[in-house]
Short mmCIF file of C-alpha atoms in Angstrom, two decimals:
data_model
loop_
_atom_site.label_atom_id
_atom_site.label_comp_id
_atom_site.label_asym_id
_atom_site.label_seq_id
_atom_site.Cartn_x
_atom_site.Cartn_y
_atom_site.Cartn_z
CA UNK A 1 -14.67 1.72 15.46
CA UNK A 2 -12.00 1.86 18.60
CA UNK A 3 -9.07 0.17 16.76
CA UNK A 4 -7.31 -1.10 14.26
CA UNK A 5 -5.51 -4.53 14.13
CA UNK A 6 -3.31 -6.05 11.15
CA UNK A 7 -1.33 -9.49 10.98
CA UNK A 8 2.27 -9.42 9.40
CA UNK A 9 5.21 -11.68 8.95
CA UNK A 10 8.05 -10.80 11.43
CA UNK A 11 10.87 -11.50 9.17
CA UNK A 12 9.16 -8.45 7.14
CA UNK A 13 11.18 -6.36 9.56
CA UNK A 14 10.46 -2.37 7.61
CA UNK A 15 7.02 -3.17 7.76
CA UNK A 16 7.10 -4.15 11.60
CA UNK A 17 8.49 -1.18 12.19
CA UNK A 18 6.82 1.00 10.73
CA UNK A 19 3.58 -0.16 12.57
CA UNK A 20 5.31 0.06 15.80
CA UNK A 21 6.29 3.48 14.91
CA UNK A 22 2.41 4.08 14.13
CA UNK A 23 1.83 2.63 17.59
CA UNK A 24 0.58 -0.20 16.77
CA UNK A 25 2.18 -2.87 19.56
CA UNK A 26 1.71 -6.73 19.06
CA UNK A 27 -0.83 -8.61 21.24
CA UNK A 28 -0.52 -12.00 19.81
CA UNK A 29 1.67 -14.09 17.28
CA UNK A 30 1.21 -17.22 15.08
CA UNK A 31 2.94 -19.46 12.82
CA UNK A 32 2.62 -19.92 9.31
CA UNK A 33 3.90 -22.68 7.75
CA UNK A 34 4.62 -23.79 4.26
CA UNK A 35 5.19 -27.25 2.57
CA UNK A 36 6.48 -27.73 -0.97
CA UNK A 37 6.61 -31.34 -2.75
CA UNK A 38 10.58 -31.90 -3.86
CA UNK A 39 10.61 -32.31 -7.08
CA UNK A 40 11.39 -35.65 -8.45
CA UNK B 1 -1.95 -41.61 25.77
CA UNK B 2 -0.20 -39.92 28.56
CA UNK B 3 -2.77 -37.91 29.62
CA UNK B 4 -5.55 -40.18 29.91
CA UNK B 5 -7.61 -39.38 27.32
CA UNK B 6 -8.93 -42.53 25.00
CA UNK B 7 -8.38 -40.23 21.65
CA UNK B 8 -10.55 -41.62 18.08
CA UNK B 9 -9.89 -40.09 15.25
CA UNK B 10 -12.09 -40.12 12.11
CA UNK B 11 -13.09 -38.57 8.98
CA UNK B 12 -15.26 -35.33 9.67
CA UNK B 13 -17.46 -36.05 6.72
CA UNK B 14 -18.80 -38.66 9.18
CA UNK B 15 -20.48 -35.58 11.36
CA UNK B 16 -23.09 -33.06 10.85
CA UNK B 17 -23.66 -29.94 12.46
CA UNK B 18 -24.93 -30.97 15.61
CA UNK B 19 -22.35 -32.69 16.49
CA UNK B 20 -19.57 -29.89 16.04
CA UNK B 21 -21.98 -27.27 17.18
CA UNK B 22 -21.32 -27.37 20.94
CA UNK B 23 -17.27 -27.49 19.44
CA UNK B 24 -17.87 -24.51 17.30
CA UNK B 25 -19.47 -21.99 19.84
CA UNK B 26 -16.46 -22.83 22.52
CA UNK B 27 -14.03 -21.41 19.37
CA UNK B 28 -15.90 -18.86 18.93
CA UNK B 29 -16.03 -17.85 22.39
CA UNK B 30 -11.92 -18.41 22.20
CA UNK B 31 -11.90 -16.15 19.20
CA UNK B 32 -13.79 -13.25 20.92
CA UNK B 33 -11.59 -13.42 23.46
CA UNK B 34 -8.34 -13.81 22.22
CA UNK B 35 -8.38 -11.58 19.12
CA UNK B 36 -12.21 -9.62 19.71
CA UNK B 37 -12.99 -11.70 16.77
CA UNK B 38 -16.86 -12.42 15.90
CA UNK B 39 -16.56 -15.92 14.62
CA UNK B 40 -19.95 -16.92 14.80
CA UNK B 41 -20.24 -16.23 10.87
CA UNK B 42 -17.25 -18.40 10.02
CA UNK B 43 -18.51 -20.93 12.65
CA UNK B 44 -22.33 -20.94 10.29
CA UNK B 45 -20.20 -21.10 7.35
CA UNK B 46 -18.32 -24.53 8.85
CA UNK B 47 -21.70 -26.08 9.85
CA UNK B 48 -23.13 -25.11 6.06
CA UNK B 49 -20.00 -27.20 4.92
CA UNK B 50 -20.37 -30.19 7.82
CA UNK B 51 -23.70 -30.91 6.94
CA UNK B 52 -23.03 -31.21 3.04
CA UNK B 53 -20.37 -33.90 4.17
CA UNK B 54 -17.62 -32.08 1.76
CA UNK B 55 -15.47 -30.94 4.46
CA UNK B 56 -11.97 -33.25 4.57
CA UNK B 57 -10.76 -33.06 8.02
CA UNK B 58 -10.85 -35.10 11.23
CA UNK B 59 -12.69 -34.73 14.21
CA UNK B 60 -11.37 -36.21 17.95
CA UNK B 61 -13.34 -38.19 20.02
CA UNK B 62 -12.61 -39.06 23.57
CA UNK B 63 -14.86 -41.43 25.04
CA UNK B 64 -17.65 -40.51 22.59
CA UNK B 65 -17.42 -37.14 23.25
CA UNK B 66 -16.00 -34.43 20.34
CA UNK B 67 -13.22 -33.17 21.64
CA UNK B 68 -11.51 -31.56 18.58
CA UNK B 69 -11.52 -30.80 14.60
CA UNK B 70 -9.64 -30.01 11.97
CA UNK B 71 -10.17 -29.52 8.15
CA UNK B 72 -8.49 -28.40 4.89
CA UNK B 73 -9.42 -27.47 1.72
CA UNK B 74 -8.18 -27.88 -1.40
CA UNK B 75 -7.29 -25.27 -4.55
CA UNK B 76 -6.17 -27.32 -7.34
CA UNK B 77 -2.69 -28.99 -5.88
CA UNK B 78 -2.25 -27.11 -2.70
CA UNK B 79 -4.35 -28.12 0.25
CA UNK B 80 -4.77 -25.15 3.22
CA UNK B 81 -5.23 -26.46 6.61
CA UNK B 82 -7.74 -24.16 7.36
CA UNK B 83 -8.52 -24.68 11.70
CA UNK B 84 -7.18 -26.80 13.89
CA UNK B 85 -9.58 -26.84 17.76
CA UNK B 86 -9.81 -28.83 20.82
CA UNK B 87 -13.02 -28.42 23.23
CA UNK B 88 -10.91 -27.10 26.31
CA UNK B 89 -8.33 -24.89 24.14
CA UNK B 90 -9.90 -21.50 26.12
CA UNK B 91 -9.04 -22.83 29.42
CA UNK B 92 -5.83 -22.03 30.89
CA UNK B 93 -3.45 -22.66 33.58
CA UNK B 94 -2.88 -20.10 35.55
CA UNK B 95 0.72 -19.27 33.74
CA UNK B 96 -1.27 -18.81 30.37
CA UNK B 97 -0.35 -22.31 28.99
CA UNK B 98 -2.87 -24.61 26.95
CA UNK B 99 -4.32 -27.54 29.36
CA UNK B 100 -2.29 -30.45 27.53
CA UNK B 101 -4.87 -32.43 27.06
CA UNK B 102 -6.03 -29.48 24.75
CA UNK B 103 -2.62 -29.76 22.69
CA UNK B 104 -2.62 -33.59 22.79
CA UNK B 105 -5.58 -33.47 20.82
CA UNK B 106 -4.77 -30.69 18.33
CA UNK B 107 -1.07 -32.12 17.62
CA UNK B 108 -3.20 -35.79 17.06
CA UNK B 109 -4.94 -34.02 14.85
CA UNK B 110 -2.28 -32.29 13.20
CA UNK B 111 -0.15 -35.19 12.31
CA UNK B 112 -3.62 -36.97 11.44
CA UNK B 113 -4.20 -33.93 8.52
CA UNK B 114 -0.78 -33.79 7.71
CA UNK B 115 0.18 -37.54 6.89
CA UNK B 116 -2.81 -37.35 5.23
CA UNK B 117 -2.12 -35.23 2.63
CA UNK B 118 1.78 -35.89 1.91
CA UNK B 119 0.85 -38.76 1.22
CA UNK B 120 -1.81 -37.56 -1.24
CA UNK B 121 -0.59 -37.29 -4.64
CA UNK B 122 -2.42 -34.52 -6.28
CA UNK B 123 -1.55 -32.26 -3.30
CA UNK B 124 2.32 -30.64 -4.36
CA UNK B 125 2.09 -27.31 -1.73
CA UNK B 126 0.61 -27.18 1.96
CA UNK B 127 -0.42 -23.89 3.84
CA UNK B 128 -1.24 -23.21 7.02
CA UNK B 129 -2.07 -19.98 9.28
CA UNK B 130 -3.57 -21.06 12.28
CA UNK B 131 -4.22 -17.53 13.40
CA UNK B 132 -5.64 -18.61 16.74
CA UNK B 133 -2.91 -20.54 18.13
CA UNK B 134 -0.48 -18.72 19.83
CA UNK B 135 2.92 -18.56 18.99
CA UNK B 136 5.24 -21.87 18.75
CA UNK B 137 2.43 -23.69 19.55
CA UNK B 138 2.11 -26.79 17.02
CA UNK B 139 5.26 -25.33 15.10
CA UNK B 140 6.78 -28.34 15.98
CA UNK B 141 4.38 -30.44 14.64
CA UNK B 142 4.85 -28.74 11.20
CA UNK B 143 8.76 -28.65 11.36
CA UNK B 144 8.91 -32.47 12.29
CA UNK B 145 6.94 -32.90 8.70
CA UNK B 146 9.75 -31.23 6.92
CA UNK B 147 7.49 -27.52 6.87
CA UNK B 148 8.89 -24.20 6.82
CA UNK B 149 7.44 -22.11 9.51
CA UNK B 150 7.30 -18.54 9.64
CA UNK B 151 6.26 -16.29 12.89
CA UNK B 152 3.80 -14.04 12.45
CA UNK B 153 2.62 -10.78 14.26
CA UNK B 154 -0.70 -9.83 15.02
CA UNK B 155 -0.82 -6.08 15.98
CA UNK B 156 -3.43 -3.74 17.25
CA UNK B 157 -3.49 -0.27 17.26
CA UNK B 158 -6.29 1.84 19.93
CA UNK B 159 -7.79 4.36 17.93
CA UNK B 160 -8.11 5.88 21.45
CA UNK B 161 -4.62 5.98 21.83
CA UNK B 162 -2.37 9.26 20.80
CA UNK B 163 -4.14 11.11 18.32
CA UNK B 164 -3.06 10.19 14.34
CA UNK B 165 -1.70 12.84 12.44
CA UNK B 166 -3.70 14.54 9.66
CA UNK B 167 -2.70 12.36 6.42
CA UNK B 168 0.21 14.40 4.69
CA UNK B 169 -0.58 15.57 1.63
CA UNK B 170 0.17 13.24 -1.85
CA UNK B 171 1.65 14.13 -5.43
CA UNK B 172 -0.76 15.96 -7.22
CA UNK B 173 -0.94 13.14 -9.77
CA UNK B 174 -1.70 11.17 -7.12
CA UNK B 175 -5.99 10.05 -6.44
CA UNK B 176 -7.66 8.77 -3.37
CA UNK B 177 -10.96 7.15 -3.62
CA UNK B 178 -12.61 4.23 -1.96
CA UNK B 179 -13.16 0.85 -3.49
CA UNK B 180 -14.85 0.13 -5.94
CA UNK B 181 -15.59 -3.74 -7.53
CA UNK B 182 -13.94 -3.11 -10.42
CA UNK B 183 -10.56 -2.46 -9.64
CA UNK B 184 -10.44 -5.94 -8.77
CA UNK B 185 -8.52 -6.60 -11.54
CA UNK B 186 -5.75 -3.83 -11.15
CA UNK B 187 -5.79 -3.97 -7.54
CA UNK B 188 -4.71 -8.22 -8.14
CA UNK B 189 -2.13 -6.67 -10.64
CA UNK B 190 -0.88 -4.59 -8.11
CA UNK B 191 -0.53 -7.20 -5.46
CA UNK B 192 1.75 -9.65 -7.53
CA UNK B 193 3.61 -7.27 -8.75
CA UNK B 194 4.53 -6.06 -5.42
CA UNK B 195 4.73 -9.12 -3.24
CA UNK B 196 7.28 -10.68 -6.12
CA UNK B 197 10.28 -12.28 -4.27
CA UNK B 198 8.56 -11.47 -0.67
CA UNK B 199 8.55 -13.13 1.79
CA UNK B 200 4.40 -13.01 1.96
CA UNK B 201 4.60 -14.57 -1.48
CA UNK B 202 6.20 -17.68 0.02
CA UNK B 203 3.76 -18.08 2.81
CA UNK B 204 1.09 -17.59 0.33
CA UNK B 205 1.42 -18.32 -3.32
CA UNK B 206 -1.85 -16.82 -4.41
CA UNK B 207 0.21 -13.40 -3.81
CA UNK B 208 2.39 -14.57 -6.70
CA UNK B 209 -0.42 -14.59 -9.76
CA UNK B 210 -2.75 -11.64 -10.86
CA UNK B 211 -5.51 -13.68 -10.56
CA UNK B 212 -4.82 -14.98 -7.14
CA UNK B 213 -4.25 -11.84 -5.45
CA UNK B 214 -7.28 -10.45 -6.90
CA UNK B 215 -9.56 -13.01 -6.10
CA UNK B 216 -8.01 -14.17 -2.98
CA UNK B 217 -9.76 -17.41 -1.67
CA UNK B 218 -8.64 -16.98 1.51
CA UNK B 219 -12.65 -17.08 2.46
CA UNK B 220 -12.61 -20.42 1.77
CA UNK B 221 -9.17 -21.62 3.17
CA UNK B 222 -9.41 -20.06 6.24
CA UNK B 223 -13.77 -18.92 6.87
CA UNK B 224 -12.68 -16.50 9.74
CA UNK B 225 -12.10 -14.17 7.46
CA UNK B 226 -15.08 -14.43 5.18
CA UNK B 227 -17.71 -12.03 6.94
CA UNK B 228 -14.76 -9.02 6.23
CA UNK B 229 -15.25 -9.89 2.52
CA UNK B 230 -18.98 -9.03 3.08
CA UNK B 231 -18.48 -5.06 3.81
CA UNK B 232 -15.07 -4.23 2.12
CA UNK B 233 -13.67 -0.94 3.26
CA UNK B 234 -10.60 -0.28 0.52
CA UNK B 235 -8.62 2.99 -0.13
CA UNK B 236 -6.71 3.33 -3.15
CA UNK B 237 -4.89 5.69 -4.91
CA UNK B 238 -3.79 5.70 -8.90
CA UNK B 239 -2.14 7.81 -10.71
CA UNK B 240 -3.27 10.26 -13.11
CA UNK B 241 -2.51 8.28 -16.48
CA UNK B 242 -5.02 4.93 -14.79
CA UNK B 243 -2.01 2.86 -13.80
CA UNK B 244 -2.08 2.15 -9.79
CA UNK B 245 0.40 3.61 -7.77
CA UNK B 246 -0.96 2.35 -4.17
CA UNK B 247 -3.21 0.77 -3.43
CA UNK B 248 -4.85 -0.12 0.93
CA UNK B 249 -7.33 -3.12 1.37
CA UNK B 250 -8.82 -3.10 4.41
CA UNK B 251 -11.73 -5.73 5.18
CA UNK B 252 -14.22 -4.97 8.64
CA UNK B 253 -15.30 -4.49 10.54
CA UNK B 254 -15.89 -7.18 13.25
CA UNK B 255 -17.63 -5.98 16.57
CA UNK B 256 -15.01 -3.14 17.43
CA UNK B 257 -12.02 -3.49 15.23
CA UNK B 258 -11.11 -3.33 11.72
CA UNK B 259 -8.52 -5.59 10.61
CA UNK B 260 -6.15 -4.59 7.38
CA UNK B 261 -5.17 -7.99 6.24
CA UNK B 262 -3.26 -7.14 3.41
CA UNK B 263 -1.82 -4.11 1.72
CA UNK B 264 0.40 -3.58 -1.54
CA UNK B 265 2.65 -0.60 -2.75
CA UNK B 266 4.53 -0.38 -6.33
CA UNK B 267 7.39 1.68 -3.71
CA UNK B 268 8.80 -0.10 -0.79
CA UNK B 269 5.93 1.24 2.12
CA UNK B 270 5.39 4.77 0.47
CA UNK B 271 1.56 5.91 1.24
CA UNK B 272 1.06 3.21 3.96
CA UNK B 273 1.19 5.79 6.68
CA UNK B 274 -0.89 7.99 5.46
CA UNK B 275 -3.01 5.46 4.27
CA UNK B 276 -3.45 3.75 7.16
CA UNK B 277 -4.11 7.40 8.95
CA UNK B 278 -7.26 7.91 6.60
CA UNK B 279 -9.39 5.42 9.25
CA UNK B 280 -8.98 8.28 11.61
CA UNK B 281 -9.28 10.42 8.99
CA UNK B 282 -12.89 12.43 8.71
CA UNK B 283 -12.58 12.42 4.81
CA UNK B 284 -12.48 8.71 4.95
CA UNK B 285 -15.13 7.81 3.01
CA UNK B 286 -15.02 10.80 0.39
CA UNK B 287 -13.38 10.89 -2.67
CA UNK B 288 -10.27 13.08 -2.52
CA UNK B 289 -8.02 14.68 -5.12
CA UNK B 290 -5.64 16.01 -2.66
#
């Protein structure tokens, strides 16, 4: 094992830093998205 | 089309394995090299489902030729679009960009899987984490269907890189111990409990029920991550009296790297650091009252 790698939402800002402060840097990013039905 | 390419779209139940095969092993190849990613499991997985023609999705044609896929699945009302590829996604301009005849046929595809299933009515909740696809790419696509979309961060971390601290020291009532199958009940306890109100738990409503964080079916929604499932590497720690305090689920390893998809504490972060230093650590795989 060489490394470690972990996906997280950026709005989860403590948590982004606190793998950055691990030094853990970002290599890649992605969307997630989310649809609800309105309710009628 | 503006590009040139004569685009078909139809139902992927129509195609079996062969056909997506060639399709398959260029993603792969796209996933090695992107995120050092084995794929080739989740890609066997996909042809198992393709050739029991239970897979909704679509596949692109241009000129005969597959060019592209895409496919969902379903849990109860919410449908997760699991993959969305086009044949020449790994080849680049020189600036990094996707060839746009790549993202014409993923965004065709897209809207394809998308009208699809608003306009299905047992489907009431959509997901999608297309891990591959870079940032902002097809976030329009989603936004223009009335979608909230939400950036996310992959991160790496050399284990080669400056040395991590020995793990400090926990409570005394405090246990560390690797996984075992059946605190899959407490560990999915654990979870809701302390993804309520998150922002995780929008993304991803399975966070939100005991049963769905313990039994996440994220293998099926999205088969990239099914060979982790296979060789589950999990520290934990609980308390004294039974009752969880932390708890550090980490699923790998794929050729080189492990990935730590998801993690849960009871406390706002407390533990993670020294939980995530116990890879490096050379008690890893022992049980420790520390």
């Amino acid at each position: 094992m060489t490394e470690l790698t972990l996906t997280v939402t950026e709005a989860n800002t403590h948590a982004v830093e606190l793998y950055f402060d691990e030094h853990y840097s970002m290599t890649h990013s992605f969307n997630a998205a989310v649809w609800v039905r309105p309710e009628r | 089309m503006a590009s040139g390419l004569s685009l078909e779209i139809l139902d992927l139940r129509h195609f079996a394995a062969p056909a997506l095969r060639p399709l398959l092993e260029a993603e792969s190849a796209v996933w090695r090299e992107r995120l050092n990613w084995d794929y080739l499991s989740s890609a066997k997985l996909l042809l198992q489902y393709l050739d029991a023609r239970t897979l909704p999705g679509y596949v692109a044609l241009d000129a005969g030729r597959v060019t592209g896929y895409i496919f969902c699945v379903y849990e109860d009302s919410k449908a997760v679009i699991g993959d969305v590829f086009a044949h020449n996604l790994g080849e680049r301009h020189q600036d990094g960009h996707l060839k746009p005849e790549a993202v014409e046929v993923e965004t065709n595809l897209l809207r394809h899987m998308i009208e699809l299933l608003l306009n299905s009515p047992g489907v009431d909740r959509i997901e999608s984490q297309l891990l591959l696809h870079p940032g902002g790419a097809l976030g329009d696509v989603f936004r223009e269907a009335g979608f909230d979309v939400h950036r996310r961060l992959y991160l790496r971390r050399s284990l080669a890189g400056p040395p991590l601290p020995r793990p400090p020291s926990l409570p005394s009532q405090l246990e560390m111990r690797p996984w075992q199958d059946s605190d899959l009940v407490a560990a999915g306890r654990l979870i809701s409990e302390a993804y309520r109100g998150h922002t995780d738990s929008l993304i991803n409503d399975q966070y939100r029920t005991v049963h769905g964080s313990a039994f996440s079916r994220t293998s099926c929604a999205f088969p990239a991550a099914e060979p982790f499932l296979r060789r589950p590497r999990t520290w934990l720690s609980n308390g004294a009296t039974g009752s969880w305090w932390d708890c550090c689920l980490a699923r790998g390893s794929v050729r080189n790297a492990d990935t730590l998809p998801r993690f849960a504490f009871t406390r706002p972060f407390a533990g993670w650091v020294w939980a995530g230093r116990c890879f490096a650590s050379p008690h890893r795989n022992s049980s420790a009252r520390v």
